[in-house]
Coordinates of C-alpha atoms and ligand atoms in Angstrom, one line a residue:
X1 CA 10.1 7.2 33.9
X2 CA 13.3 7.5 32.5
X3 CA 14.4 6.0 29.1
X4 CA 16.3 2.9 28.4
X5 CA 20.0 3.3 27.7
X6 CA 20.4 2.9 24.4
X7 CA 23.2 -0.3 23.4
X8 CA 24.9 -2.0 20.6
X9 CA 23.3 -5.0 19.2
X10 CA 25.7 -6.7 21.8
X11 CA 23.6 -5.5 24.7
X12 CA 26.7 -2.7 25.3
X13 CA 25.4 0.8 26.7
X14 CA 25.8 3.6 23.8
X15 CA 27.9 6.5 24.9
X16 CA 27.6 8.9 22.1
X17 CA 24.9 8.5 19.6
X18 CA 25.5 12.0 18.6
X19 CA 29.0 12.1 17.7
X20 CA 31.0 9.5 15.9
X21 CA 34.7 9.1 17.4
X22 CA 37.3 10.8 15.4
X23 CA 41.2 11.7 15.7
X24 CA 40.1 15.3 16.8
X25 CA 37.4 17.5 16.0
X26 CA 38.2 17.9 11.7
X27 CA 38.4 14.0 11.5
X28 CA 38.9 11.7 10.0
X29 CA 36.6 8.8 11.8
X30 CA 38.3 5.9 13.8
X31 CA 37.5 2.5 12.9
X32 CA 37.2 1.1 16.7
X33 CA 33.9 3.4 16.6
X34 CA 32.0 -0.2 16.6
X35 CA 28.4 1.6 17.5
X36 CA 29.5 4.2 14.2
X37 CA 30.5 0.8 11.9
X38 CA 27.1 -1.1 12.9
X39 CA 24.8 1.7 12.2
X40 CA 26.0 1.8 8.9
X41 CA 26.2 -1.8 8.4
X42 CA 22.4 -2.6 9.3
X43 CA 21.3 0.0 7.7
X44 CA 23.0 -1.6 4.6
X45 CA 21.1 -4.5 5.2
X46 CA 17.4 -3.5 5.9
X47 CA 16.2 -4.4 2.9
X48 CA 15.4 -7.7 1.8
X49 CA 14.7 -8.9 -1.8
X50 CA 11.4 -7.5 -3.0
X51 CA 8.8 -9.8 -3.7
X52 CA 9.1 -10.5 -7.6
X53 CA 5.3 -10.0 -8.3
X54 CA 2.8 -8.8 -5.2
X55 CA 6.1 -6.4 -4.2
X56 CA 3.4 -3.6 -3.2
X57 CA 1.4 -4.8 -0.3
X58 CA -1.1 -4.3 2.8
X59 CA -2.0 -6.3 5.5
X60 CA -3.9 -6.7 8.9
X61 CA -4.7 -9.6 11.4
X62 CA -7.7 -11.0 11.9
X63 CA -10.3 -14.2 12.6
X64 CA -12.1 -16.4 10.9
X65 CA -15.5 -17.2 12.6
X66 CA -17.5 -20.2 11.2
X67 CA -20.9 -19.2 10.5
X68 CA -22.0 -22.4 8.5
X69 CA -21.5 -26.4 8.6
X70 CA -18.9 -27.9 6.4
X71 CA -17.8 -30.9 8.1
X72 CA -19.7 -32.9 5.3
X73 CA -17.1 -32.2 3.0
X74 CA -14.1 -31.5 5.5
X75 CA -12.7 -32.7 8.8
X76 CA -10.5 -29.9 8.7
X77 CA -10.5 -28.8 12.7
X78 CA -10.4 -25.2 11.5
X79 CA -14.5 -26.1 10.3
X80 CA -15.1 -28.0 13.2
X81 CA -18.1 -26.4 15.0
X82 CA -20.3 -23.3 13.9
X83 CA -19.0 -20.5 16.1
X84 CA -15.2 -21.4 16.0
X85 CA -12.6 -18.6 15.7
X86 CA -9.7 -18.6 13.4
X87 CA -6.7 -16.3 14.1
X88 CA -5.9 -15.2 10.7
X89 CA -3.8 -12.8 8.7
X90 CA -4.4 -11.1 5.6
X91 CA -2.1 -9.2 2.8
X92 CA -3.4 -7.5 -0.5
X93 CA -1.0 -6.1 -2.8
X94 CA -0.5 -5.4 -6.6
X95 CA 0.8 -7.6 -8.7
X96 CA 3.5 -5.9 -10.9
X97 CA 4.4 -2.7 -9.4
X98 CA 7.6 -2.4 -7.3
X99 CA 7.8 -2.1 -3.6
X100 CA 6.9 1.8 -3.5
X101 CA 3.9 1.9 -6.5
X102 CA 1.4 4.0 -6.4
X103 CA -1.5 1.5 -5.0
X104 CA -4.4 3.4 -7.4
X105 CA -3.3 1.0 -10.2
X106 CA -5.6 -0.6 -12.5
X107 CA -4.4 -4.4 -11.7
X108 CA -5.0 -7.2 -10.4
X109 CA -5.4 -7.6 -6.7
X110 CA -3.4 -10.3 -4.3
X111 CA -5.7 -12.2 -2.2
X112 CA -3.6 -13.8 0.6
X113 CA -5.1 -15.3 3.5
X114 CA -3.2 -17.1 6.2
X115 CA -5.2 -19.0 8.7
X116 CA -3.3 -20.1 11.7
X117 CA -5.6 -23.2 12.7
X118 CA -4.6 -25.7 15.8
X119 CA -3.4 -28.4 13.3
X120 CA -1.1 -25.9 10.9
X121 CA -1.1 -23.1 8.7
X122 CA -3.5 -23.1 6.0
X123 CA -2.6 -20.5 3.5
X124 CA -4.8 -19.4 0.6
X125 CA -2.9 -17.7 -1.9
X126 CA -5.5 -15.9 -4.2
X127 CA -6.8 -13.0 -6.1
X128 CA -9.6 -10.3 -6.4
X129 CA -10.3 -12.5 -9.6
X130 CA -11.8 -15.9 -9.5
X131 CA -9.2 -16.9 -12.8
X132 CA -5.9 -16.6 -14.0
X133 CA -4.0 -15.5 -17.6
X134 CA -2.5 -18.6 -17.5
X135 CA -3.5 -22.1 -16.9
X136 CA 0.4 -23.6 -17.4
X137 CA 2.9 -22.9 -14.6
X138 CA 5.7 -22.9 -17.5
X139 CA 4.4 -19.4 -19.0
X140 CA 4.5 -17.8 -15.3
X141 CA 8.1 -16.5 -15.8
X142 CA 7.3 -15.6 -19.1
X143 CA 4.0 -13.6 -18.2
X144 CA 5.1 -11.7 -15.6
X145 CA 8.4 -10.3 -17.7
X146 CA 5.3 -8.8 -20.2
X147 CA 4.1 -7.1 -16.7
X148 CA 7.2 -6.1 -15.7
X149 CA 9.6 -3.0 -17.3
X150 CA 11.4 -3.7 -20.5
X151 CA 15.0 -5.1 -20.1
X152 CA 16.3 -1.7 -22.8
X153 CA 14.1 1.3 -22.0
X154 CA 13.6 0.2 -18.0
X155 CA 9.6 1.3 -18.9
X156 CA 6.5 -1.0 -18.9
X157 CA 5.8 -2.2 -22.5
X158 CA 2.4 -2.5 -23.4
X159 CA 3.3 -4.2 -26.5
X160 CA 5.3 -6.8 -24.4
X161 CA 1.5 -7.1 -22.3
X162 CA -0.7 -7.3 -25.5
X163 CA 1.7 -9.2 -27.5
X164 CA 1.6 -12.0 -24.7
X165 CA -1.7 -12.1 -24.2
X166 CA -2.8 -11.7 -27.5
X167 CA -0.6 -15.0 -28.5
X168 CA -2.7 -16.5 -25.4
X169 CA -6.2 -16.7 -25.4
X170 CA -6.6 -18.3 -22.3
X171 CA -5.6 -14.8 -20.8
X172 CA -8.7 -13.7 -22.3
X173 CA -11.0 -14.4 -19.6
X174 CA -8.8 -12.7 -16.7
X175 CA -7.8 -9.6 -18.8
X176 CA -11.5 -8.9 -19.6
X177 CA -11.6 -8.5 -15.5
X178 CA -8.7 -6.8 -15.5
X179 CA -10.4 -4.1 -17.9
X180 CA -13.5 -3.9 -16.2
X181 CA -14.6 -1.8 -13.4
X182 CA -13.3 -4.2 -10.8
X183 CA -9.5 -3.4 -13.0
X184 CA -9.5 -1.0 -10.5
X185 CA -11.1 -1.4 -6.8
X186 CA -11.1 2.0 -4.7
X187 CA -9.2 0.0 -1.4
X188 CA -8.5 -3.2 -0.5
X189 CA -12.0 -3.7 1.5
X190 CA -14.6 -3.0 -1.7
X191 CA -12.9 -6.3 -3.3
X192 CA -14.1 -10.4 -3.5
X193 CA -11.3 -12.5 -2.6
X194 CA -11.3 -15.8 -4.9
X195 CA -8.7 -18.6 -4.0
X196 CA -8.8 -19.0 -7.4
X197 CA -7.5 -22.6 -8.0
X198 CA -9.6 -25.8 -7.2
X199 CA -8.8 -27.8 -4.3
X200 CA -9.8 -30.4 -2.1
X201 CA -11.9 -30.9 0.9
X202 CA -12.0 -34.9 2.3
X203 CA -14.2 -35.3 5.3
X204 CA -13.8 -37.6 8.2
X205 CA -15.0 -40.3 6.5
X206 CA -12.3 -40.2 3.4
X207 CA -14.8 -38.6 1.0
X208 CA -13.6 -35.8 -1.6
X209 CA -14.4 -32.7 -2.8
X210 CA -13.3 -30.4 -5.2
X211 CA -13.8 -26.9 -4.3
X212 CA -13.5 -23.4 -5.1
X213 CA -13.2 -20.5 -2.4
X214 CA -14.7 -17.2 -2.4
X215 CA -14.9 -14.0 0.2
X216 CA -17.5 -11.6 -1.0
X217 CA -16.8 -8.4 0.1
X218 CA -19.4 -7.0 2.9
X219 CA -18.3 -3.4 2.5
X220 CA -19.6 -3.8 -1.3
X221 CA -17.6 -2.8 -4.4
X222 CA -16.3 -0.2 -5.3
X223 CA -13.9 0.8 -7.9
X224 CA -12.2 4.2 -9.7
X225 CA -12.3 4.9 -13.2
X226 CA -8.6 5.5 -14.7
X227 CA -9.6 8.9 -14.7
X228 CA -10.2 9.0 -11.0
X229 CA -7.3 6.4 -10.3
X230 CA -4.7 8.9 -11.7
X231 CA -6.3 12.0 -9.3
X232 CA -6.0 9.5 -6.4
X233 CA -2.5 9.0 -7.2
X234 CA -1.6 11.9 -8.3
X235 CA -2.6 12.6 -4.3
X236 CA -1.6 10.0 -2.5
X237 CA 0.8 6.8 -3.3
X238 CA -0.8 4.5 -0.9
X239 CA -4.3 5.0 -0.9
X240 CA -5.2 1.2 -0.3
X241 CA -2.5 1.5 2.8
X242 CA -3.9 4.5 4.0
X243 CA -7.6 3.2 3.9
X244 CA -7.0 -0.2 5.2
X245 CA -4.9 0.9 8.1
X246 CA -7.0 4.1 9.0
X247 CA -10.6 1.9 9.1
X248 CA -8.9 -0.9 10.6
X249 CA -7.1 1.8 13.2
X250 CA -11.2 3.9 13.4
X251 CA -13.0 0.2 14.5
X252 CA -14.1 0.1 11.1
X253 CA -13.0 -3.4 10.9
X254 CA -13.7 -4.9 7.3
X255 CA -15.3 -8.6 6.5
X256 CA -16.0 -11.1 3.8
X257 CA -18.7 -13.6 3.5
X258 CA -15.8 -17.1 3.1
X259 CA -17.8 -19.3 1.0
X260 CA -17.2 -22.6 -1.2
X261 CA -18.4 -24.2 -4.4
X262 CA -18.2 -27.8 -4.4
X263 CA -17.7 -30.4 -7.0
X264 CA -18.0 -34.0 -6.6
X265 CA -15.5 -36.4 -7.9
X266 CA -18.1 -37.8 -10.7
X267 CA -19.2 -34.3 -11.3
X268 CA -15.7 -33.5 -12.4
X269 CA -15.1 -36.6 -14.4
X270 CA -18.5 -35.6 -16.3
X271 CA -17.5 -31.7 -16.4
X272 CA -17.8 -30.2 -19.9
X273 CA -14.6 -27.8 -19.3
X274 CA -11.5 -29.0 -17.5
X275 CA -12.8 -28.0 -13.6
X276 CA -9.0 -27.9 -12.8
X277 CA -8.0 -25.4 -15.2
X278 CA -7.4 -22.0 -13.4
X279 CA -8.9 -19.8 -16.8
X280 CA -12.2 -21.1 -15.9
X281 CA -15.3 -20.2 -13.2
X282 CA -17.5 -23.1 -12.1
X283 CA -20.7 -21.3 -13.0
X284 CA -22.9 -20.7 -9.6
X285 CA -25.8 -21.8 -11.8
X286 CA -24.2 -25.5 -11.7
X287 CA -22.2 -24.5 -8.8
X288 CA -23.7 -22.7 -6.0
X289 CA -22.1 -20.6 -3.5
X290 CA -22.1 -22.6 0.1
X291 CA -21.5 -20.2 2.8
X292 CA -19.4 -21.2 6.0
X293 CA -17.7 -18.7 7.8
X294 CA -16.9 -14.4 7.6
X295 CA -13.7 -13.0 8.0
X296 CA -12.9 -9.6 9.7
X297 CA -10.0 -7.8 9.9
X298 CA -9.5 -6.2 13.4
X299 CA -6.0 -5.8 13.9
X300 CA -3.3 -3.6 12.5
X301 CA 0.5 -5.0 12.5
X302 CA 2.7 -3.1 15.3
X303 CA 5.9 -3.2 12.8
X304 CA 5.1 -3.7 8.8
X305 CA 8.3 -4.9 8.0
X306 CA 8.2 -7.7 10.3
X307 CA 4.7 -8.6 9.9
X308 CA 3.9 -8.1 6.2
X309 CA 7.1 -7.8 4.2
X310 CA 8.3 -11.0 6.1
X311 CA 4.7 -12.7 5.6
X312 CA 5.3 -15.6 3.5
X313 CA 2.1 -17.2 2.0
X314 CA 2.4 -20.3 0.5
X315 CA -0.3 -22.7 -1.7
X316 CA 1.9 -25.5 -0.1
X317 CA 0.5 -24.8 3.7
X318 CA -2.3 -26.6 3.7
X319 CA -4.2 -28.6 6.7
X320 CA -5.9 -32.3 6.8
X321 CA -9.1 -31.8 5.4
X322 CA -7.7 -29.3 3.1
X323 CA -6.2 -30.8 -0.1
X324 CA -4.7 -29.7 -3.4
X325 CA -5.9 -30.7 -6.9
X326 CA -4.9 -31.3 -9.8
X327 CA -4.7 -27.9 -11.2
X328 CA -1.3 -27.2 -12.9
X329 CA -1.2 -23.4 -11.9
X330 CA -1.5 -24.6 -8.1
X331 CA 1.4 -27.6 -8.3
X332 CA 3.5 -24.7 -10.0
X333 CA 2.9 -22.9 -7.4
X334 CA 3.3 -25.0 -4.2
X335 CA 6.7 -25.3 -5.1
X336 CA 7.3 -21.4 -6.3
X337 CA 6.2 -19.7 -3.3
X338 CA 7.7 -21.3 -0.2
X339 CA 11.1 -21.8 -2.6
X340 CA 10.6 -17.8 -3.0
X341 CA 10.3 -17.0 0.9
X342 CA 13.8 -19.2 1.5
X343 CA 15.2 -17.0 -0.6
X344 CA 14.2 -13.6 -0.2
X345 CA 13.3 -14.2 3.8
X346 CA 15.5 -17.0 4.8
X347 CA 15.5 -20.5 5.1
X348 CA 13.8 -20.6 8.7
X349 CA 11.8 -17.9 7.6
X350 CA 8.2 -19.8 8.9
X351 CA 10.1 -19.5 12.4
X352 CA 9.1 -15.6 12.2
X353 CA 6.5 -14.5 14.6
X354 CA 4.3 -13.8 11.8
X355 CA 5.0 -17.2 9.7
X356 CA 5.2 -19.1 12.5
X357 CA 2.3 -21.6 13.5
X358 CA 0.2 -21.2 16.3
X359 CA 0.1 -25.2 16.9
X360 CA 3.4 -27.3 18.2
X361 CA 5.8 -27.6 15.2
X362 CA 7.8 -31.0 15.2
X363 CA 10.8 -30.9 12.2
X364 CA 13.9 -32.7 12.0
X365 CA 15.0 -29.2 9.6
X366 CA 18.8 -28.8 10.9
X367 CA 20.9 -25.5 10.7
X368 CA 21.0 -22.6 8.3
X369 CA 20.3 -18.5 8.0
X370 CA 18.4 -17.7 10.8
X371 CA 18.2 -21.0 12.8
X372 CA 17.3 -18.4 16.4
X373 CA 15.6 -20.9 18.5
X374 CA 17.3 -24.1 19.9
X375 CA 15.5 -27.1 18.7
X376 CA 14.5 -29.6 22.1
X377 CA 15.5 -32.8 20.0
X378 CA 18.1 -33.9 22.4
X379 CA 19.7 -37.1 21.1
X380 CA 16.8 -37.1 18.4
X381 CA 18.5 -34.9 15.8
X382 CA 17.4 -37.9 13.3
X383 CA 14.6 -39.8 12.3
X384 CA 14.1 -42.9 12.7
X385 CA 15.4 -43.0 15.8
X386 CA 15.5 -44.5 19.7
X387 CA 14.6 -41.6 21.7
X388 CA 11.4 -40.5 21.5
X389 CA 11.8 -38.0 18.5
X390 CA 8.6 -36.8 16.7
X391 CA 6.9 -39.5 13.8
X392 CA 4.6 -39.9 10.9
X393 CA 1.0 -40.4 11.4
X394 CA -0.2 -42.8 8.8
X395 CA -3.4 -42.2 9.9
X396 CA -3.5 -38.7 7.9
X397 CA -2.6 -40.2 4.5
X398 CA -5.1 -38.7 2.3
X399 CA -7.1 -41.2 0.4
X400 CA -5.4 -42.2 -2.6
X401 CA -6.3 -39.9 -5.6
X402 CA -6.5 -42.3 -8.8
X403 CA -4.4 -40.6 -11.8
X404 CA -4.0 -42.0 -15.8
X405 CA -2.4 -40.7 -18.6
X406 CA 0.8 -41.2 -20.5
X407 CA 3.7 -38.5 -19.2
X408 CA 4.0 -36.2 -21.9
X409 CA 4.0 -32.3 -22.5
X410 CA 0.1 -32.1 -23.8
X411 CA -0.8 -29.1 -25.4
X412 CA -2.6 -26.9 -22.8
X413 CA -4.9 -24.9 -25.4
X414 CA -6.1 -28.0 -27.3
X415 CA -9.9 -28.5 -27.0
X416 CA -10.0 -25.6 -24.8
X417 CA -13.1 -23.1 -24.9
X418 CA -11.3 -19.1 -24.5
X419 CA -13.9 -17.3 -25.7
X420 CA -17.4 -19.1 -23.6
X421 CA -17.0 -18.1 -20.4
X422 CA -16.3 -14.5 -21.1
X423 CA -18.8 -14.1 -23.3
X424 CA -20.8 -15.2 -20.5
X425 CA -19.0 -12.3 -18.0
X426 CA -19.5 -9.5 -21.4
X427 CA -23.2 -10.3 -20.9
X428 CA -23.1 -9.7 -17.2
X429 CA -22.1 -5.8 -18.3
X430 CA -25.0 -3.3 -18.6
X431 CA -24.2 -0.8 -21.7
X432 CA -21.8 2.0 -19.5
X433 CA -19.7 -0.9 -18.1
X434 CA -18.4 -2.5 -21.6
X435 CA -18.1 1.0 -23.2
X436 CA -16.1 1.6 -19.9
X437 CA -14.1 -1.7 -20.8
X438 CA -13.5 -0.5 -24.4
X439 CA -12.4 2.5 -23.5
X440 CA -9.9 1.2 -20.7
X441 CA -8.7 -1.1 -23.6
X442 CA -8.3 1.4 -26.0
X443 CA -6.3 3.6 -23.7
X444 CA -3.5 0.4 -22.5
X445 CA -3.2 -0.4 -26.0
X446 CA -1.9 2.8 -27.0
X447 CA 1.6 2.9 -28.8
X448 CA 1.2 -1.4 -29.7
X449 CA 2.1 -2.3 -33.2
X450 CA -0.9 -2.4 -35.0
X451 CA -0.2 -6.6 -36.1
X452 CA -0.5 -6.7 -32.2
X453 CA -3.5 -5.2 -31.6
X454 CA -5.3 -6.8 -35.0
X455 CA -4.5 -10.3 -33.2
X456 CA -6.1 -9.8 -30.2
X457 CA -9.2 -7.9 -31.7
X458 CA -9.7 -11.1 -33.3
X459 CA -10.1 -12.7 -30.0
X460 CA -12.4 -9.8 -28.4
X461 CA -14.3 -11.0 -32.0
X462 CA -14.5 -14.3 -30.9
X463 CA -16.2 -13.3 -27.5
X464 CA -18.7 -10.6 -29.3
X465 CA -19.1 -8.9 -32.0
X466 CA -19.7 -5.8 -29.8
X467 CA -16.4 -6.2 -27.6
X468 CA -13.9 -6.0 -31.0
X469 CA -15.8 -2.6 -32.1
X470 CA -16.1 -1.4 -29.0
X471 CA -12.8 -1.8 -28.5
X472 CA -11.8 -0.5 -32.1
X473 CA -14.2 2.7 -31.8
X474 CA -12.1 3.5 -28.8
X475 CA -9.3 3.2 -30.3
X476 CA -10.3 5.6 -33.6
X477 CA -11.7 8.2 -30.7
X478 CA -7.9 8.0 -29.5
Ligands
NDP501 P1 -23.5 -15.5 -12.2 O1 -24.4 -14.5 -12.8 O2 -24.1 -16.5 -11.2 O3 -22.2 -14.8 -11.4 C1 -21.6 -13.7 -12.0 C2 -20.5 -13.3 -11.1 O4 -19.9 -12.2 -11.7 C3 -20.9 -12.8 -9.7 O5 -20.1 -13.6 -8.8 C4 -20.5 -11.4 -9.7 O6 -19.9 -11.1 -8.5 C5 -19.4 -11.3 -10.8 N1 -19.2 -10.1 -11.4 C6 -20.1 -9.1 -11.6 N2 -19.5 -8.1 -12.3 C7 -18.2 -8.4 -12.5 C8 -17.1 -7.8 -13.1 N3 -17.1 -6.6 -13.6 N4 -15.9 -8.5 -13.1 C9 -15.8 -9.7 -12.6 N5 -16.9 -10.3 -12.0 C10 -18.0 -9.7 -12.0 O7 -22.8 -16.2 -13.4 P2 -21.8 -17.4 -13.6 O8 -21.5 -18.1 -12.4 O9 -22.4 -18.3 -14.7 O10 -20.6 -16.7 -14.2 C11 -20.7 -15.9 -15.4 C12 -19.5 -15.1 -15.5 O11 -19.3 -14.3 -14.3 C13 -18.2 -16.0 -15.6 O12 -17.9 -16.4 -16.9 C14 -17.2 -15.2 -14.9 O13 -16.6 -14.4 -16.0 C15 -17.9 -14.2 -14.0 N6 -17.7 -14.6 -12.6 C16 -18.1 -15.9 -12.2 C17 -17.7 -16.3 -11.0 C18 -18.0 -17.7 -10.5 O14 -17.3 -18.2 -9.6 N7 -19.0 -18.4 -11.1 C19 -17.1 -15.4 -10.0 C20 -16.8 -14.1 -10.5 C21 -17.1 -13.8 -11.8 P3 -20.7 -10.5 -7.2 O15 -21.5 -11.6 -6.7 O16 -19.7 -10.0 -6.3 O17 -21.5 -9.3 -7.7

């Protein structure tokens, strides 16, 4: 079989890709070498703008299977019958390293699931951490510059990190995870997946839920200590690449038990703790865990960039029978992500293979970067309109969801609890796992001023007695 001439983007046969065209054999280079200027041009351009937080990422295809009945509390098609496959797509990252960190980092874990079901995409956008720092979209920006590297020095700043959090106790919860064994998960595959925010489920007859998601890892958990994290990376950079694609690649083909807990509207009115707020768990005790499907991952991308760089997750995809919430986190966030993907990907960028829904997809969205396929509108370029163009379905308005309240900026820690629920997760710890917490507390903490880290032992105080000396006897050990 011979090969394929090689051409220009034009489709024009390459003569020399060996040689660039020069005025004789010394130089200097002639401009009319078009196949010379364009190999230097794209390769000018193959970057696109890392992802601001999640930049370091993994990902695979997959399916959803449903394993257990649902339609009680949804009529989403994707939950229609027992047995029903889902093709899906997954991507776990970091969250504050840069495009090329090493993936043996203690912190947290993206979560991102995109199901492509015969009535839309429906994207979960979550962690390997049922809670957040933060429970107001307004202190993302703000958060994530003390994760980042310091504007002077270019370096992370742990003072910026415990400053922060230790001027927000509602990080509390989530940074106790982050310190804990699961800080720091061996591979993508020993992880739970949480979606993290409530949402809602209605079911066909215009009942709603609130919900929470969860994927319990069926490979178990496993995680490194910073010890053993450092000799992994000190090894190899993309560990959690390198075992997700190599067991995917081997048949190994990882899975999660998908499972909700489920709220009813009068439970949530009557809920002691704001069920909407993303620092919280609803406890399983109260809230138990409803399985209904299993996800496996089976298939590895053919080309990363295209597939998982250019996979754009958004909270905003959701389905009918799939709703949001009030949390504020999650309204921040419908609009962050997909206004995030227009910009670093393009503004047609859910008209990528990868983005782009597996059902029809009926928009009146006009021109702009990217714009590759020729919409069929004809004369229906506008809606309304006479000629047969695509319209609204009243009969998918969710029920109405009844809201009170005066407008105003309310103070999001007022009448909040920080401390409960994590002294409820410290008590979960046998005796090696909180001095293991201490002691990876301790060791982020060094170099803070010491007004810093007297602040937020107050609030490992407030949890237990046993976390603030803990914490402090790591310290003194150094
Ligand atoms: P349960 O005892 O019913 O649940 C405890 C949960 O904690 C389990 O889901 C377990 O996950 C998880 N867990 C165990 N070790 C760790 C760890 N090192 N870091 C994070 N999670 C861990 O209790 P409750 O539901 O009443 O919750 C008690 C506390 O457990 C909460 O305050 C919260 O901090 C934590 N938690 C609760 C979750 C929830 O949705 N209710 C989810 C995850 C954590 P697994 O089943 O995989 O072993």
């Amino acid at each position: 079989m011979s090969n394929p001439i090689l051409t220009t983007t034009g489709g024009a046969p390459v003569a020399d890709n060996q040689n660039s065209q020069t005025a004789g054999p010394r130089g200097p280079v002639l401009l009319q070498d078009y196949h010379l200027v364009e190999k230097l041009a794209h390769q000018n351009r193959e970057r696109i703008p890392e992802r601001v937080v999640h930049a370091k990422g993994s990902g695979a295809y997959g399916t959803l299977t449903i394993t257990g009945d649902i339609t009680r509390y949804s009529k989403a098609s994707v939950f229609a019958a027992v047995g029903k496959q889902t093709e899906m797509l997954a991507r776990f990252s970091t969250v504050a390293g840069e495009r090329g960190a090493a993936d043996a980092e203690r912190d947290v874990r993206g979560f991102a699931l995109k199901f492509y079901t015969d009535e839309g995409n429906w994207d979960l956008v979550g962690n390997n951490t049922p809670v957040f720092f933060i429970r107001d979209p307004l202190k993302f920006p703000d958060f994530i510059r003390t994760q980042k590297r310091h504007p002077r020095s270019n370096l992370r700043s742990p003072t910026a990190m415990w400053d922060f959090w230790s001027l927000s106790p509602e990080s509390l919860h989530q940074v106790t995870i982050l310190f804990s064994d699961r800080g720091l998960p061996q591979g993508h595959r020993f992880m739970n997946g949480y979606g993290s925010h409530t949402y809602s489920m209605l079911n066909a007859a215009g009942e709603r839920h609130w919900v929470k998601f969860h994927f319990k890892t069926l490979q178990g958990h496993r995680h490194w200590t910073n010890a053993e994290g450092n000799a992994v990376i000190a090894g190899d950079r993309e560990s959690a690449q390198r075992d997700l694609y190599g067991a995917i690649e081997g048949g190994d083909f990882p899975r999660w038990r998908a499972c909700i807990q489920v709220m009813t509207e009068a439970q949530a009115a009557a809920c002691g703790f704001n069920p909407f707020d993303l620092t919280k768990v609803w406890p399983h005790g109260d809230y138990p865990l409803i399985e209904f499907g299993v996800i496996e991952l089976n298939r590895n991308p053919a080309h990363y960039f295209a597939e998982i760089e250019q996979a754009a997750f958004s909270p905003s995809n959701i389905v009918p029978g799939v709703g949001f919430s009030p949390d504020k986190m999650l309204q921040g966030r419908i609009f962050a992500y997909a206004d995030a993907h227009r910009y670093r990907v393009g503004t047609h960028y859910e008209a990528l293979p990868v983005n782009r829904p597996r059902c029809p997809v009926h928009t009146y969205h006009a021109d702009g970067a990217m714009r590759f396929d020729a919409p069929q509108g004809g004369d229906a370029y506008y809606e309304p309109n006479s000629f047969g163009g695509p319209v609204q379905d009243p009969a998918r308005a969710e029920p109405p969801l009844s809201l009170s309240g005066d407008a105003a900026a309310y103070d999001h820690r007022a009448g909040n609890d920080d401390y409960g629920q994590v002294a409820a997760l410290y008590r979960l710890f046998d005796d090696a796992q909180r001095a293991r917490l201490h002691a990876n507390v301790a060791a982020a903490m060094q170099g803070v001023p010491e007004a810093i880290v007297t602040r937020q032992l107050g609030h490992f105080a407030r949890v237990d007695a046993r976390y603030a000396e803990g914490v402090r006897a790591a310290l003194a050990a150094g």
